[in-house]
Amino acid sequence: MKTFMFKTSAIAAGSLALFAASAAPASADVCVRLNGGSFSGDIGFFRFKGELPTEPNQVVSLAGRAAGLSPAWGVAVTPKAGSGQNYVELGVSFFIDGVQGQFDVAFSPATSKKGEGSASFGEYGLGDSVKAKIVPCSDEP
């Protein structure tokens, strides 16, 4: 009887561990908040799947959302190895309520949580200087 109970408990524990491993997200999310110009509140919040690169010579595709449910996509790049530079630059396009926007911000050094750049929402040519900050994704509006 003890052997049966032990085997049943072991199978249940193994099944639970397997379920927990498969339920875990495949990768972390990174969230960026922009402030400045037309970017504040919901319009300034972006969530992307995965992590930003921090090592030289990396290019990472960004896919995520802006202002909660609107599509956002782009690329994060780091400079060539041996260039003596250390930053990560994000170039992102997005649509919020059918209105297009873009931003280009850099975080220097690449591990920094604060950056800056420019962004536009709506008509091209109406760019704003913005501050960018990597924030907890639990802050998502």
JSON list of C-alpha atoms in Angstrom, two decimals:
[
{"chain": "A", "resi": 1, "resn": "MET", "atom": "CA", "xyz": [0.00, 0.00, 0.00]},
{"chain": "A", "resi": 2, "resn": "LYS", "atom": "CA", "xyz": [2.84, 2.40, 0.87]},
{"chain": "A", "resi": 3, "resn": "THR", "atom": "CA", "xyz": [4.52, 1.72, -2.50]},
{"chain": "A", "resi": 4, "resn": "PHE", "atom": "CA", "xyz": [1.30, 2.49, -4.37]},
{"chain": "A", "resi": 5, "resn": "MET", "atom": "CA", "xyz": [0.81, 5.77, -2.48]},
{"chain": "A", "resi": 6, "resn": "PHE", "atom": "CA", "xyz": [4.45, 6.77, -3.07]},
{"chain": "A", "resi": 7, "resn": "LYS", "atom": "CA", "xyz": [4.21, 6.04, -6.83]},
{"chain": "A", "resi": 8, "resn": "THR", "atom": "CA", "xyz": [0.91, 7.93, -7.09]},
{"chain": "A", "resi": 9, "resn": "SER", "atom": "CA", "xyz": [2.36, 10.92, -5.22]},
{"chain": "A", "resi": 10, "resn": "ALA", "atom": "CA", "xyz": [5.49, 10.86, -7.39]},
{"chain": "A", "resi": 11, "resn": "ILE", "atom": "CA", "xyz": [3.44, 10.74, -10.59]},
{"chain": "A", "resi": 12, "resn": "ALA", "atom": "CA", "xyz": [1.20, 13.58, -9.40]},
{"chain": "A", "resi": 13, "resn": "ALA", "atom": "CA", "xyz": [4.22, 15.71, -8.39]},
{"chain": "A", "resi": 14, "resn": "GLY", "atom": "CA", "xyz": [5.91, 15.03, -11.73]},
{"chain": "A", "resi": 15, "resn": "SER", "atom": "CA", "xyz": [2.76, 15.93, -13.64]},
{"chain": "A", "resi": 16, "resn": "LEU", "atom": "CA", "xyz": [2.37, 19.13, -11.64]},
{"chain": "A", "resi": 17, "resn": "ALA", "atom": "CA", "xyz": [6.01, 20.11, -12.30]},
{"chain": "A", "resi": 18, "resn": "LEU", "atom": "CA", "xyz": [5.58, 19.42, -16.02]},
{"chain": "A", "resi": 19, "resn": "PHE", "atom": "CA", "xyz": [2.39, 21.52, -16.10]},
{"chain": "A", "resi": 20, "resn": "ALA", "atom": "CA", "xyz": [4.09, 24.38, -14.24]},
{"chain": "A", "resi": 21, "resn": "ALA", "atom": "CA", "xyz": [7.04, 24.32, -16.66]},
{"chain": "A", "resi": 22, "resn": "SER", "atom": "CA", "xyz": [4.77, 24.41, -19.71]},
{"chain": "A", "resi": 23, "resn": "ALA", "atom": "CA", "xyz": [2.61, 27.19, -18.22]},
{"chain": "A", "resi": 24, "resn": "ALA", "atom": "CA", "xyz": [5.63, 29.45, -17.64]},
{"chain": "A", "resi": 25, "resn": "PRO", "atom": "CA", "xyz": [6.16, 32.15, -20.28]},
{"chain": "A", "resi": 26, "resn": "ALA", "atom": "CA", "xyz": [8.74, 31.32, -22.94]},
{"chain": "A", "resi": 27, "resn": "SER", "atom": "CA", "xyz": [10.42, 34.68, -22.49]},
{"chain": "A", "resi": 28, "resn": "ALA", "atom": "CA", "xyz": [10.10, 37.78, -20.40]},
{"chain": "A", "resi": 29, "resn": "ASP", "atom": "CA", "xyz": [8.47, 40.98, -21.57]},
{"chain": "A", "resi": 30, "resn": "VAL", "atom": "CA", "xyz": [10.07, 44.40, -21.58]},
{"chain": "A", "resi": 31, "resn": "CYS", "atom": "CA", "xyz": [7.96, 47.51, -21.09]},
{"chain": "A", "resi": 32, "resn": "VAL", "atom": "CA", "xyz": [8.92, 51.04, -22.09]},
{"chain": "A", "resi": 33, "resn": "ARG", "atom": "CA", "xyz": [7.24, 54.28, -21.06]},
{"chain": "A", "resi": 34, "resn": "LEU", "atom": "CA", "xyz": [7.75, 57.45, -23.12]},
{"chain": "A", "resi": 35, "resn": "ASN", "atom": "CA", "xyz": [7.21, 60.93, -21.72]},
{"chain": "A", "resi": 36, "resn": "GLY", "atom": "CA", "xyz": [7.24, 64.18, -23.62]},
{"chain": "A", "resi": 37, "resn": "GLY", "atom": "CA", "xyz": [5.14, 65.90, -26.29]},
{"chain": "A", "resi": 38, "resn": "SER", "atom": "CA", "xyz": [2.06, 63.85, -27.10]},
{"chain": "A", "resi": 39, "resn": "PHE", "atom": "CA", "xyz": [3.37, 60.85, -25.18]},
{"chain": "A", "resi": 40, "resn": "SER", "atom": "CA", "xyz": [1.91, 60.46, -21.74]},
{"chain": "A", "resi": 41, "resn": "GLY", "atom": "CA", "xyz": [-0.54, 58.12, -20.07]},
{"chain": "A", "resi": 42, "resn": "ASP", "atom": "CA", "xyz": [-1.71, 55.21, -22.22]},
{"chain": "A", "resi": 43, "resn": "ILE", "atom": "CA", "xyz": [-0.15, 56.60, -25.42]},
{"chain": "A", "resi": 44, "resn": "GLY", "atom": "CA", "xyz": [3.32, 56.44, -23.87]},
{"chain": "A", "resi": 45, "resn": "PHE", "atom": "CA", "xyz": [3.23, 52.78, -22.76]},
{"chain": "A", "resi": 46, "resn": "PHE", "atom": "CA", "xyz": [4.72, 49.98, -24.91]},
{"chain": "A", "resi": 47, "resn": "ARG", "atom": "CA", "xyz": [5.08, 46.27, -24.14]},
{"chain": "A", "resi": 48, "resn": "PHE", "atom": "CA", "xyz": [7.32, 43.94, -26.17]},
{"chain": "A", "resi": 49, "resn": "LYS", "atom": "CA", "xyz": [7.91, 40.18, -26.02]},
{"chain": "A", "resi": 50, "resn": "GLY", "atom": "CA", "xyz": [11.42, 39.12, -25.12]},
{"chain": "A", "resi": 51, "resn": "GLU", "atom": "CA", "xyz": [14.37, 41.08, -23.84]},
{"chain": "A", "resi": 52, "resn": "LEU", "atom": "CA", "xyz": [16.44, 43.94, -25.20]},
{"chain": "A", "resi": 53, "resn": "PRO", "atom": "CA", "xyz": [19.96, 43.09, -26.38]},
{"chain": "A", "resi": 54, "resn": "THR", "atom": "CA", "xyz": [22.88, 44.21, -24.24]},
{"chain": "A", "resi": 55, "resn": "GLU", "atom": "CA", "xyz": [25.87, 42.66, -26.00]},
{"chain": "A", "resi": 56, "resn": "PRO", "atom": "CA", "xyz": [27.59, 44.20, -29.07]},
{"chain": "A", "resi": 57, "resn": "ASN", "atom": "CA", "xyz": [26.51, 43.27, -32.59]},
{"chain": "A", "resi": 58, "resn": "GLN", "atom": "CA", "xyz": [22.96, 42.17, -31.79]},
{"chain": "A", "resi": 59, "resn": "VAL", "atom": "CA", "xyz": [19.74, 42.78, -33.70]},
{"chain": "A", "resi": 60, "resn": "VAL", "atom": "CA", "xyz": [16.45, 41.75, -32.08]},
{"chain": "A", "resi": 61, "resn": "SER", "atom": "CA", "xyz": [12.99, 41.99, -33.63]},
{"chain": "A", "resi": 62, "resn": "LEU", "atom": "CA", "xyz": [10.41, 43.66, -31.42]},
{"chain": "A", "resi": 63, "resn": "ALA", "atom": "CA", "xyz": [6.76, 42.66, -31.46]},
{"chain": "A", "resi": 64, "resn": "GLY", "atom": "CA", "xyz": [4.27, 43.95, -28.97]},
{"chain": "A", "resi": 65, "resn": "ARG", "atom": "CA", "xyz": [1.60, 46.46, -28.30]},
{"chain": "A", "resi": 66, "resn": "ALA", "atom": "CA", "xyz": [1.08, 50.14, -27.66]},
{"chain": "A", "resi": 67, "resn": "ALA", "atom": "CA", "xyz": [-1.50, 51.72, -25.36]},
{"chain": "A", "resi": 68, "resn": "GLY", "atom": "CA", "xyz": [-2.81, 48.35, -24.26]},
{"chain": "A", "resi": 69, "resn": "LEU", "atom": "CA", "xyz": [-4.05, 46.58, -27.38]},
{"chain": "A", "resi": 70, "resn": "SER", "atom": "CA", "xyz": [-2.67, 48.39, -30.42]},
{"chain": "A", "resi": 71, "resn": "PRO", "atom": "CA", "xyz": [0.07, 46.76, -32.54]},
{"chain": "A", "resi": 72, "resn": "ALA", "atom": "CA", "xyz": [3.69, 47.85, -32.18]},
{"chain": "A", "resi": 73, "resn": "TRP", "atom": "CA", "xyz": [6.73, 46.39, -33.95]},
{"chain": "A", "resi": 74, "resn": "GLY", "atom": "CA", "xyz": [10.33, 47.31, -34.61]},
{"chain": "A", "resi": 75, "resn": "VAL", "atom": "CA", "xyz": [13.96, 46.46, -34.01]},
{"chain": "A", "resi": 76, "resn": "ALA", "atom": "CA", "xyz": [16.45, 46.85, -31.16]},
{"chain": "A", "resi": 77, "resn": "VAL", "atom": "CA", "xyz": [20.12, 47.03, -32.14]},
{"chain": "A", "resi": 78, "resn": "THR", "atom": "CA", "xyz": [23.48, 47.36, -30.44]},
{"chain": "A", "resi": 79, "resn": "PRO", "atom": "CA", "xyz": [26.64, 48.74, -32.09]},
{"chain": "A", "resi": 80, "resn": "LYS", "atom": "CA", "xyz": [29.38, 46.65, -33.72]},
{"chain": "A", "resi": 81, "resn": "ALA", "atom": "CA", "xyz": [31.84, 44.93, -31.45]},
{"chain": "A", "resi": 82, "resn": "GLY", "atom": "CA", "xyz": [35.04, 46.94, -31.12]},
{"chain": "A", "resi": 83, "resn": "SER", "atom": "CA", "xyz": [33.33, 50.26, -31.91]},
{"chain": "A", "resi": 84, "resn": "GLY", "atom": "CA", "xyz": [33.89, 51.50, -28.37]},
{"chain": "A", "resi": 85, "resn": "GLN", "atom": "CA", "xyz": [30.18, 52.34, -28.07]},
{"chain": "A", "resi": 86, "resn": "ASN", "atom": "CA", "xyz": [27.72, 50.79, -25.64]},
{"chain": "A", "resi": 87, "resn": "TYR", "atom": "CA", "xyz": [24.01, 51.45, -26.21]},
{"chain": "A", "resi": 88, "resn": "VAL", "atom": "CA", "xyz": [20.83, 49.81, -27.41]},
{"chain": "A", "resi": 89, "resn": "GLU", "atom": "CA", "xyz": [18.62, 51.69, -29.87]},
{"chain": "A", "resi": 90, "resn": "LEU", "atom": "CA", "xyz": [14.94, 50.93, -30.42]},
{"chain": "A", "resi": 91, "resn": "GLY", "atom": "CA", "xyz": [13.18, 51.87, -33.63]},
{"chain": "A", "resi": 92, "resn": "VAL", "atom": "CA", "xyz": [9.44, 51.21, -33.36]},
{"chain": "A", "resi": 93, "resn": "SER", "atom": "CA", "xyz": [6.34, 51.80, -35.46]},
{"chain": "A", "resi": 94, "resn": "PHE", "atom": "CA", "xyz": [2.84, 51.51, -34.04]},
{"chain": "A", "resi": 95, "resn": "PHE", "atom": "CA", "xyz": [-0.84, 52.30, -34.61]},
{"chain": "A", "resi": 96, "resn": "ILE", "atom": "CA", "xyz": [-3.14, 53.55, -31.85]},
{"chain": "A", "resi": 97, "resn": "ASP", "atom": "CA", "xyz": [-6.81, 53.85, -32.82]},
{"chain": "A", "resi": 98, "resn": "GLY", "atom": "CA", "xyz": [-5.79, 53.85, -36.49]},
{"chain": "A", "resi": 99, "resn": "VAL", "atom": "CA", "xyz": [-3.30, 56.71, -36.05]},
{"chain": "A", "resi": 100, "resn": "GLN", "atom": "CA", "xyz": [0.31, 55.88, -36.89]},
{"chain": "A", "resi": 101, "resn": "GLY", "atom": "CA", "xyz": [3.34, 56.72, -34.85]},
{"chain": "A", "resi": 102, "resn": "GLN", "atom": "CA", "xyz": [7.03, 55.99, -34.53]},
{"chain": "A", "resi": 103, "resn": "PHE", "atom": "CA", "xyz": [9.77, 56.36, -31.98]},
{"chain": "A", "resi": 104, "resn": "ASP", "atom": "CA", "xyz": [13.53, 56.05, -31.95]},
{"chain": "A", "resi": 105, "resn": "VAL", "atom": "CA", "xyz": [15.13, 55.99, -28.50]},
{"chain": "A", "resi": 106, "resn": "ALA", "atom": "CA", "xyz": [18.53, 54.92, -27.19]},
{"chain": "A", "resi": 107, "resn": "PHE", "atom": "CA", "xyz": [19.55, 53.61, -23.80]},
{"chain": "A", "resi": 108, "resn": "SER", "atom": "CA", "xyz": [23.21, 54.21, -22.95]},
{"chain": "A", "resi": 109, "resn": "PRO", "atom": "CA", "xyz": [24.83, 52.10, -21.66]},
{"chain": "A", "resi": 110, "resn": "ALA", "atom": "CA", "xyz": [22.84, 49.20, -23.08]},
{"chain": "A", "resi": 111, "resn": "THR", "atom": "CA", "xyz": [21.90, 48.03, -19.58]},
{"chain": "A", "resi": 112, "resn": "SER", "atom": "CA", "xyz": [20.50, 51.45, -18.58]},
{"chain": "A", "resi": 113, "resn": "LYS", "atom": "CA", "xyz": [16.84, 51.77, -17.60]},
{"chain": "A", "resi": 114, "resn": "LYS", "atom": "CA", "xyz": [16.65, 55.39, -18.84]},
{"chain": "A", "resi": 115, "resn": "GLY", "atom": "CA", "xyz": [17.04, 56.73, -22.36]},
{"chain": "A", "resi": 116, "resn": "GLU", "atom": "CA", "xyz": [15.96, 59.45, -24.73]},
{"chain": "A", "resi": 117, "resn": "GLY", "atom": "CA", "xyz": [15.18, 60.08, -28.35]},
{"chain": "A", "resi": 118, "resn": "SER", "atom": "CA", "xyz": [12.40, 61.31, -30.58]},
{"chain": "A", "resi": 119, "resn": "ALA", "atom": "CA", "xyz": [8.87, 60.21, -31.33]},
{"chain": "A", "resi": 120, "resn": "SER", "atom": "CA", "xyz": [5.93, 61.22, -33.46]},
{"chain": "A", "resi": 121, "resn": "PHE", "atom": "CA", "xyz": [2.26, 60.38, -33.33]},
{"chain": "A", "resi": 122, "resn": "GLY", "atom": "CA", "xyz": [-0.01, 61.37, -36.18]},
{"chain": "A", "resi": 123, "resn": "GLU", "atom": "CA", "xyz": [1.35, 63.60, -38.93]},
{"chain": "A", "resi": 124, "resn": "TYR", "atom": "CA", "xyz": [4.93, 63.01, -40.02]},
{"chain": "A", "resi": 125, "resn": "GLY", "atom": "CA", "xyz": [7.26, 65.87, -39.20]},
{"chain": "A", "resi": 126, "resn": "LEU", "atom": "CA", "xyz": [5.64, 66.59, -35.84]},
{"chain": "A", "resi": 127, "resn": "GLY", "atom": "CA", "xyz": [8.33, 64.84, -33.82]},
{"chain": "A", "resi": 128, "resn": "ASP", "atom": "CA", "xyz": [8.77, 65.35, -30.10]},
{"chain": "A", "resi": 129, "resn": "SER", "atom": "CA", "xyz": [11.81, 64.88, -27.90]},
{"chain": "A", "resi": 130, "resn": "VAL", "atom": "CA", "xyz": [10.99, 62.14, -25.43]},
{"chain": "A", "resi": 131, "resn": "LYS", "atom": "CA", "xyz": [12.45, 60.52, -22.36]},
{"chain": "A", "resi": 132, "resn": "ALA", "atom": "CA", "xyz": [12.20, 56.74, -22.24]},
{"chain": "A", "resi": 133, "resn": "LYS", "atom": "CA", "xyz": [12.22, 54.50, -19.22]},
{"chain": "A", "resi": 134, "resn": "ILE", "atom": "CA", "xyz": [12.11, 50.73, -18.86]},
{"chain": "A", "resi": 135, "resn": "VAL", "atom": "CA", "xyz": [9.34, 50.09, -16.36]},
{"chain": "A", "resi": 136, "resn": "PRO", "atom": "CA", "xyz": [7.70, 47.07, -14.74]},
{"chain": "A", "resi": 137, "resn": "CYS", "atom": "CA", "xyz": [5.12, 45.56, -17.05]},
{"chain": "A", "resi": 138, "resn": "SER", "atom": "CA", "xyz": [2.70, 45.47, -14.11]},
{"chain": "A", "resi": 139, "resn": "ASP", "atom": "CA", "xyz": [2.38, 49.27, -14.67]},
{"chain": "A", "resi": 140, "resn": "GLU", "atom": "CA", "xyz": [0.56, 48.64, -17.97]},
{"chain": "A", "resi": 141, "resn": "PRO", "atom": "CA", "xyz": [-2.60, 50.75, -18.21]}
]
